[in-house]
Tab-separated table of C-alpha atoms in Angstrom:
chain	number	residue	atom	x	y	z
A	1	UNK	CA	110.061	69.712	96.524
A	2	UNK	CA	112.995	69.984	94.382
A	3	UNK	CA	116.578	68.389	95.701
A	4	UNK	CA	120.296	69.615	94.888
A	5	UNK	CA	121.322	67.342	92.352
A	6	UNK	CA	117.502	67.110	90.267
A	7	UNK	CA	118.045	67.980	86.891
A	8	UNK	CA	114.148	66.907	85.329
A	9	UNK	CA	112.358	69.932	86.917
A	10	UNK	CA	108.658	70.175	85.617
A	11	UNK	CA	106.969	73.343	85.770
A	12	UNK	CA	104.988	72.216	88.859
A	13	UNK	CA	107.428	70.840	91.255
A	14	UNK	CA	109.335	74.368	92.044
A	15	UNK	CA	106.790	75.448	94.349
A	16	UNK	CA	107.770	76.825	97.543
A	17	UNK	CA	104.634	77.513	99.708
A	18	UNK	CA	103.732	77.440	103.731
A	19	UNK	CA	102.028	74.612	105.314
A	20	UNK	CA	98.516	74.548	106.557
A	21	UNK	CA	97.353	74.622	110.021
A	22	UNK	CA	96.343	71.440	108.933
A	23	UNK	CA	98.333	69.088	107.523
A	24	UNK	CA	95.899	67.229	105.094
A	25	UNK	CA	95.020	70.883	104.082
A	26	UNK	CA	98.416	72.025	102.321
A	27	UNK	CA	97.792	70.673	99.079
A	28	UNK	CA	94.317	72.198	98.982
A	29	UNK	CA	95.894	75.684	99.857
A	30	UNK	CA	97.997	75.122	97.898
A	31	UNK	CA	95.476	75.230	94.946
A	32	UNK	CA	93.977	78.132	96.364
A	33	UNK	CA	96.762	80.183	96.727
A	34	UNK	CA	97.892	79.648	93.035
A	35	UNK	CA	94.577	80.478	92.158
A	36	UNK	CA	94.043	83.790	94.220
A	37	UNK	CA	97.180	85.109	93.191
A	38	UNK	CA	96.356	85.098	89.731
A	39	UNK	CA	93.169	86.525	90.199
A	40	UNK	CA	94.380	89.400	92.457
A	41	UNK	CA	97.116	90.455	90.169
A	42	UNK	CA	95.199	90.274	86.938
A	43	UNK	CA	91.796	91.282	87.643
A	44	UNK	CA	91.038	92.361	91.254
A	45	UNK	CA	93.448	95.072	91.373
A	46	UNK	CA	92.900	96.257	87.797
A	47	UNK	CA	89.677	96.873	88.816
A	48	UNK	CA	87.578	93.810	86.474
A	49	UNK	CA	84.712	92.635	88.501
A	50	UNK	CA	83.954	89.651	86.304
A	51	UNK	CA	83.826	87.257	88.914
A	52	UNK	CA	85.593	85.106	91.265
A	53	UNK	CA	87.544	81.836	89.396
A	54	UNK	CA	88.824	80.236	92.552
A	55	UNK	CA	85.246	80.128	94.720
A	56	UNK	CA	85.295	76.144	94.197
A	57	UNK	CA	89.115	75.653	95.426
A	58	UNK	CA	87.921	78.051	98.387
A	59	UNK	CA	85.427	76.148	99.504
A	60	UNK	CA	87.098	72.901	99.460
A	61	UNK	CA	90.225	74.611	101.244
A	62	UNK	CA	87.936	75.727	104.026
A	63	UNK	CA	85.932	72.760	104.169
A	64	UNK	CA	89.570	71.046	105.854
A	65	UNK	CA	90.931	73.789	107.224
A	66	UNK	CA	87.654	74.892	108.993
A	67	UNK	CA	87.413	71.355	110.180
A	68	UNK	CA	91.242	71.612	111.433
A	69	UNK	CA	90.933	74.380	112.966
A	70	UNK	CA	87.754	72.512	115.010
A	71	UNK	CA	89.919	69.847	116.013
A	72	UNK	CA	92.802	71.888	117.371
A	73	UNK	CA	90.555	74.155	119.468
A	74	UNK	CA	91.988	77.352	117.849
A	75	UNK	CA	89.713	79.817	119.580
A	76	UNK	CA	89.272	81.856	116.337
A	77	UNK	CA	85.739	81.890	116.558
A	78	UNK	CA	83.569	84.660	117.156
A	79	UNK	CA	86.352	87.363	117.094
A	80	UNK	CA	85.092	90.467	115.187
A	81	UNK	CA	86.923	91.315	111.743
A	82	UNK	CA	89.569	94.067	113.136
A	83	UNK	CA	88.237	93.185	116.630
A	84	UNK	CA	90.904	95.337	118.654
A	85	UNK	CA	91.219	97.904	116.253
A	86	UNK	CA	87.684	99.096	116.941
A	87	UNK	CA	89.509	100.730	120.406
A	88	UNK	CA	92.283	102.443	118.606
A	89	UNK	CA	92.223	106.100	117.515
A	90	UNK	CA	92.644	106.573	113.604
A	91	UNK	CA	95.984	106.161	112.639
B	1	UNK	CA	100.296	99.458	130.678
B	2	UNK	CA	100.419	99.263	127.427
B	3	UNK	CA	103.979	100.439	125.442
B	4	UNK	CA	103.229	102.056	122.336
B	5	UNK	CA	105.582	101.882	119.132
B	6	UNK	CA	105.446	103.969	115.681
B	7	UNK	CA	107.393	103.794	112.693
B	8	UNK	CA	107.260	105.222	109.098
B	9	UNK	CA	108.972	104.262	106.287
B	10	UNK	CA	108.795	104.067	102.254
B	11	UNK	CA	109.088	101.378	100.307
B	12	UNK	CA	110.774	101.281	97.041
B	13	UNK	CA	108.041	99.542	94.912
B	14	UNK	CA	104.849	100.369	93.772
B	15	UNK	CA	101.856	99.938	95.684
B	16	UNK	CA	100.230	96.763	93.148
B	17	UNK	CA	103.569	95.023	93.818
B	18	UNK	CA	103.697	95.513	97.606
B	19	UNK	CA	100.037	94.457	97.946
B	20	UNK	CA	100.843	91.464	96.004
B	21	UNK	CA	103.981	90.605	97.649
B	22	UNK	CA	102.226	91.011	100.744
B	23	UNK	CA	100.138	87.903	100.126
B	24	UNK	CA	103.366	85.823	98.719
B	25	UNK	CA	105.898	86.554	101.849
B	26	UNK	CA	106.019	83.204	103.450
B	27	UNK	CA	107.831	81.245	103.357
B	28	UNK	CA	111.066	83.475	103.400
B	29	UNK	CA	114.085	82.657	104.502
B	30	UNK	CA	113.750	85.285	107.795
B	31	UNK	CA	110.499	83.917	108.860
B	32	UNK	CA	111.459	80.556	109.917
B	33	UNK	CA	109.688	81.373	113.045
B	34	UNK	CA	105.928	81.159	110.890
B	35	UNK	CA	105.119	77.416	110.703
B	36	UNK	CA	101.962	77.359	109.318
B	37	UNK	CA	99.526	80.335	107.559
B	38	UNK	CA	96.554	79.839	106.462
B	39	UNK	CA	93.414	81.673	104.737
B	40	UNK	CA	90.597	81.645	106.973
B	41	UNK	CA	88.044	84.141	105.645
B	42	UNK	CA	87.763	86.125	102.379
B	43	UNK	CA	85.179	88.764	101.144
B	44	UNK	CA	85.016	91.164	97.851
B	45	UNK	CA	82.317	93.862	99.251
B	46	UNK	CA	80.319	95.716	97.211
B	47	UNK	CA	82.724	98.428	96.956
B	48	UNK	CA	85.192	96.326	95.649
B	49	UNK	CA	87.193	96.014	98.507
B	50	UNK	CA	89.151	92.847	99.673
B	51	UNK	CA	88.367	91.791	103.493
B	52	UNK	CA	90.289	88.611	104.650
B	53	UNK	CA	91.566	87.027	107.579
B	54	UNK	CA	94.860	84.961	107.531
B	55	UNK	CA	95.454	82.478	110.801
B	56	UNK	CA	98.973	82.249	111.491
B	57	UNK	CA	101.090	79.773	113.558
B	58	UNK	CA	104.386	81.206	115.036
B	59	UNK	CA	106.572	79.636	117.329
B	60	UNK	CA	106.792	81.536	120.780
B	61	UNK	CA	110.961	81.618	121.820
B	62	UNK	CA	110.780	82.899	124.983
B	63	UNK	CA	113.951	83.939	126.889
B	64	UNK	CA	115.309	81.521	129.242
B	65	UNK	CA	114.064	83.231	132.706
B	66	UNK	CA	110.427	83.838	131.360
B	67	UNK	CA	110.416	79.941	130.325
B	68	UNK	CA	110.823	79.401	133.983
B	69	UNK	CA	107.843	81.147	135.064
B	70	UNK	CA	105.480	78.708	133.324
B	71	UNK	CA	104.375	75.505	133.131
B	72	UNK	CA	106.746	73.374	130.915
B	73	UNK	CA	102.954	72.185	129.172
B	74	UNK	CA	102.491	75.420	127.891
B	75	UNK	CA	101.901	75.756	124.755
B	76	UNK	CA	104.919	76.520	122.029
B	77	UNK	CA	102.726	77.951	119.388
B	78	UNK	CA	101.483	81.241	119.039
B	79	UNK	CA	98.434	81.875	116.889
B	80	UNK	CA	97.808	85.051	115.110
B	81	UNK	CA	95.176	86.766	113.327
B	82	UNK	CA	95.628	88.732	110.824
B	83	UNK	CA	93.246	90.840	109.057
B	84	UNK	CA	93.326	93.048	106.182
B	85	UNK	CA	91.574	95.469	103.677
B	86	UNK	CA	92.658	95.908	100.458
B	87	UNK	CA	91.329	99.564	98.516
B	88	UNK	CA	92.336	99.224	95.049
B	89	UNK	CA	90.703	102.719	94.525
B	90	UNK	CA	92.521	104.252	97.193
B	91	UNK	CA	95.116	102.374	97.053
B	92	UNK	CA	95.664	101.136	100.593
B	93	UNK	CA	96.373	98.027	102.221
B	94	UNK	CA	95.187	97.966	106.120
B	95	UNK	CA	96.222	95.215	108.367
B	96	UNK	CA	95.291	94.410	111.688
B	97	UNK	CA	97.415	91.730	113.759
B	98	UNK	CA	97.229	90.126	117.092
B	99	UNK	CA	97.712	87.408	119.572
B	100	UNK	CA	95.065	85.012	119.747
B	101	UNK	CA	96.191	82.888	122.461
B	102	UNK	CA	99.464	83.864	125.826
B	103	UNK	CA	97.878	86.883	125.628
B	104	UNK	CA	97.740	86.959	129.790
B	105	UNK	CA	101.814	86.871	129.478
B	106	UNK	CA	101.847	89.052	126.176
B	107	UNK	CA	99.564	90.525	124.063
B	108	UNK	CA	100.898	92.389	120.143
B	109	UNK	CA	98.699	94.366	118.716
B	110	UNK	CA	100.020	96.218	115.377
B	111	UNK	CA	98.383	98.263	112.635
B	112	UNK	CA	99.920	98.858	109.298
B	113	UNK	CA	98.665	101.060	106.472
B	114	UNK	CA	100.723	100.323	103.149
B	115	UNK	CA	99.396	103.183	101.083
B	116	UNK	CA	100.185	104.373	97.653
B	117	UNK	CA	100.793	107.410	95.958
B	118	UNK	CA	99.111	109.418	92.965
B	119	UNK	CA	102.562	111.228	92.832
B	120	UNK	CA	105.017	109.020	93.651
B	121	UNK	CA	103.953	105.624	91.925
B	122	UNK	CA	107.051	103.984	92.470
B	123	UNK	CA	106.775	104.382	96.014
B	124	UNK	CA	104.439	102.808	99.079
B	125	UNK	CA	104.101	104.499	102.449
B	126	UNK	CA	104.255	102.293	105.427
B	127	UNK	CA	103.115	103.557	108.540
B	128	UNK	CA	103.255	100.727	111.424
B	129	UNK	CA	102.142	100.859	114.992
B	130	UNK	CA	102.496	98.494	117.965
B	131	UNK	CA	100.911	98.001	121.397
B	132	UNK	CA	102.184	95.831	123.608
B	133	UNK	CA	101.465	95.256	127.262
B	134	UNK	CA	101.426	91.717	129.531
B	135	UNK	CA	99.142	90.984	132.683
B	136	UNK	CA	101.798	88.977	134.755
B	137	UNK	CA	101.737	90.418	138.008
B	138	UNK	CA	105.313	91.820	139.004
B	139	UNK	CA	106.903	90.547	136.067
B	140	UNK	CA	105.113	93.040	133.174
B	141	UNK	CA	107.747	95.396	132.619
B	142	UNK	CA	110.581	93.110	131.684
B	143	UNK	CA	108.193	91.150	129.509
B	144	UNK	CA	107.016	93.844	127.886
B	145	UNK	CA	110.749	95.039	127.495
B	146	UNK	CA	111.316	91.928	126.041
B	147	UNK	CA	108.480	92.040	123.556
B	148	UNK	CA	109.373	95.410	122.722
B	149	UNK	CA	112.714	94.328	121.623
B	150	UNK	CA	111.357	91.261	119.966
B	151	UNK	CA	108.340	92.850	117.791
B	152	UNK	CA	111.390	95.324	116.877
B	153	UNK	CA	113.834	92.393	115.849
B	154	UNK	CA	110.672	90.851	114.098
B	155	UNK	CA	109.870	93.969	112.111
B	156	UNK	CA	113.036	94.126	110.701
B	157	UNK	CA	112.894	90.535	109.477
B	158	UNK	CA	109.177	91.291	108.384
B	159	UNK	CA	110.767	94.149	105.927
B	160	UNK	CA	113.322	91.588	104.596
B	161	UNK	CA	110.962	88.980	104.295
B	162	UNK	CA	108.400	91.593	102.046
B	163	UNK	CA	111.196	92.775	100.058
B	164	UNK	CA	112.573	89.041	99.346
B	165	UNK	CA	108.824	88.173	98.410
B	166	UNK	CA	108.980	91.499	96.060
B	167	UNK	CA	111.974	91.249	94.426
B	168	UNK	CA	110.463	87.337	93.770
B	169	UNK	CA	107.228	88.960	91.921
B	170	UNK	CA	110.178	91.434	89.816
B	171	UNK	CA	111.514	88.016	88.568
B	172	UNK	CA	115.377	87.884	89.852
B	173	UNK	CA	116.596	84.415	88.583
B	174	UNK	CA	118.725	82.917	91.658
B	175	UNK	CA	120.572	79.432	90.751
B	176	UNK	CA	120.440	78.938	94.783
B	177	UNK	CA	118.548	75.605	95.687
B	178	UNK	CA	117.761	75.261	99.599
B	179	UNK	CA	114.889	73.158	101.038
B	180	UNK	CA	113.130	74.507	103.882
B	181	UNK	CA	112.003	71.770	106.648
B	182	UNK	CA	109.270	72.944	108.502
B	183	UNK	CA	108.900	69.871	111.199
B	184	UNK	CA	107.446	71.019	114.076
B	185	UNK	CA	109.692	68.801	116.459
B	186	UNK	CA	112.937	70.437	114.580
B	187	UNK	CA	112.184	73.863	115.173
B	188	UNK	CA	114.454	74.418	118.096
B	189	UNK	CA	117.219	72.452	116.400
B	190	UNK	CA	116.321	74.192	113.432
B	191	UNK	CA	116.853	77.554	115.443
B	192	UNK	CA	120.173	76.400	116.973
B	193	UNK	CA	121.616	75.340	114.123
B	194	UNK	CA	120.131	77.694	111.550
B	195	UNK	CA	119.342	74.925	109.173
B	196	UNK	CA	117.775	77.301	106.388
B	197	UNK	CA	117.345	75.569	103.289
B	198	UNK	CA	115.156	76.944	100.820
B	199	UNK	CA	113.284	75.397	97.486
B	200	UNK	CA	113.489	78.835	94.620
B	201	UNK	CA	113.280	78.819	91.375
B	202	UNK	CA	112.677	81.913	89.540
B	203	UNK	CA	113.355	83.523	86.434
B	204	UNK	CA	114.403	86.880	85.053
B	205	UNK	CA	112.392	88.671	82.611
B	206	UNK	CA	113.299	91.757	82.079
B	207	UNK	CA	111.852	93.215	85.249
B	208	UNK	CA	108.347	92.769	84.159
B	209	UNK	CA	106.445	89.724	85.741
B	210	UNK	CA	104.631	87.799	82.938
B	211	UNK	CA	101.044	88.348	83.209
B	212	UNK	CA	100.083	84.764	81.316
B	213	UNK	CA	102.612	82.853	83.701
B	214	UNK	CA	101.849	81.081	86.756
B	215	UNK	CA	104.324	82.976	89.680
B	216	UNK	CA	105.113	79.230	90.484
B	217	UNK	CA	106.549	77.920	86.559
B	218	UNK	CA	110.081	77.139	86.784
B	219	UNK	CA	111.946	75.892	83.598
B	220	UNK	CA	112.623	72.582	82.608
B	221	UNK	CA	115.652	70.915	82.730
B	222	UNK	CA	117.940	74.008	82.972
B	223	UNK	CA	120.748	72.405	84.848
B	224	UNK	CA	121.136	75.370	86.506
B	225	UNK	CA	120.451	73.725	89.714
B	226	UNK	CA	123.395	72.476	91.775
């Protein structure tokens, strides 16, 4: 993180990102993030289906925050993908 | 019972930027109530669409007389679940969000549906919609009062907070440096006191973000931060 007064800022310290649900995660997600966004901007919304660059920094993301998310009891398991949505009329 | 809330509105970007923003809009400086947010599942389906589930961590501030009611133990945290679906081909963004846990005192439901337009480019559609209802015996219609007027209050910071993250991707160079602390013992002195300091760095180029650039480079030695 970058302090008032730094002057010798190098082109990976300005980086202002959210913290993982677990705390030895952040750096990983950090990774992961930087390596989605890129990938989302530049090929998955121009429509290039040349494959995924970040599927190793995924997996190693997941591999702690799965494991966090274990430890905390976050009852995040088993709930559908758009679970309560299924009841709602179409928008 | 379950209160029901519906808004529309357009936003003044295209629907690329607002989809990409939408990944990039924490931290911001009026979501101090998000602590942590995390990627929990991603898909590209066959139809090249993006599925993916974000887990997020929000502090619950509860007014004073509803604190009261329960068990000083209780939980602080909130977490949420957010899923969405991104349709580059018809260019929508659906989200799903909700209350995993407190859901007996509160449950938030809301739908959004970002979509864009063949003829208006330089313009998303929002549509958002909200139910909320609570299960505390005697006590549901305040609360749900309450979280009425909250998800309201927190919609309007959720606009800010996408259109700070947008006008990020556009490039605006701010010489502003500000740290933000994120310790989970300081967030109610952090509330009180408003302590808001934020880490940016970004650049102006013309309008156009830089394809070959990485949205986190900031320049080197530019003593432009004081």
């Amino acid at each position: 993180m970058i302090r008032a007064g730094d002057t010798n800022v190098g082109s990976r310290d300005c980086f202002y990102s959210m913290n993982s649900v677990g705390e030895a995660c952040t750096e990983l997600k950090r990774e992961y993030d930087t390596c989605f966004n890129r990938w989302f901007a530049e090929k998955f919304l121009k429509g290039d289906r040349s494959g995924d660059p970040c599927t190793e920094s995924f997996r190693k993301y997941q591999r702690c925050v799965q494991a966090a998310i274990k430890e905390k009891e976050i009852p995040i398991d088993g709930v559908d993908f758009m679970g309560p949505n299924k009841d709602k009329p179409e928008s | 019972m379950v209160k029901y809330f519906c808004s529309s509105t357009d936003i003044r970007s295209t629907w690329d930027h607002v989809v990409s923003a939408f990944w990039q809009r924490y931290p911001n400086p009026f979501s101090t109530h998000v602590l942590t947010e995390d990627v929990v599942y991603r898909e590209v389906t066959a139809d090249h669409r993006l599925l993916s589930r974000r887990l997020l961590m929000k502090t619950n501030r509860l007014p004073r007389w509803a604190e009261r009611l329960f068990p000083s133990g209780m939980s602080r945290s909130v977490y949420i679940i957010e899923d969405s679906i991104v349709d580059p081909v018809n260019k929508s963004l659906t989200t799903y969000t909700w209350n995993l846990n407190h859901t007996t005192l509160m449950s938030v439901e809301e739908r959004c549906v970002f979509q864009g337009s063949v003829e208006h480019p330089a313009t998303t559609q929002l549509k958002r919609e909200a139910w909320i209802s609570s299960s505390i015996y005697g006590f549901s219609k305040p609360i749900q009062e309450f979280g009425l007027a909250r998800f309201k209050s927190n919609q309007v910071k959720a606009m800010k907070g996408l259109e700070y993250a947008l006008s990020n991707l556009q490039g605006m160079y701010t010489s502003c440096v500000f740290q933000l602390k994120q310790g989970r013992e300081q967030e109610e002195k952090q509330r009180k006191t408003k302590q808001l300091i934020f880490n940016c760095c970004h650049f102006w180029k013309g309008g156009k973000l830089k394809q070959e650039m990485e949205l986190s480079f900031c320049p080197r030695n530019t003593g432009l931060l004081s």
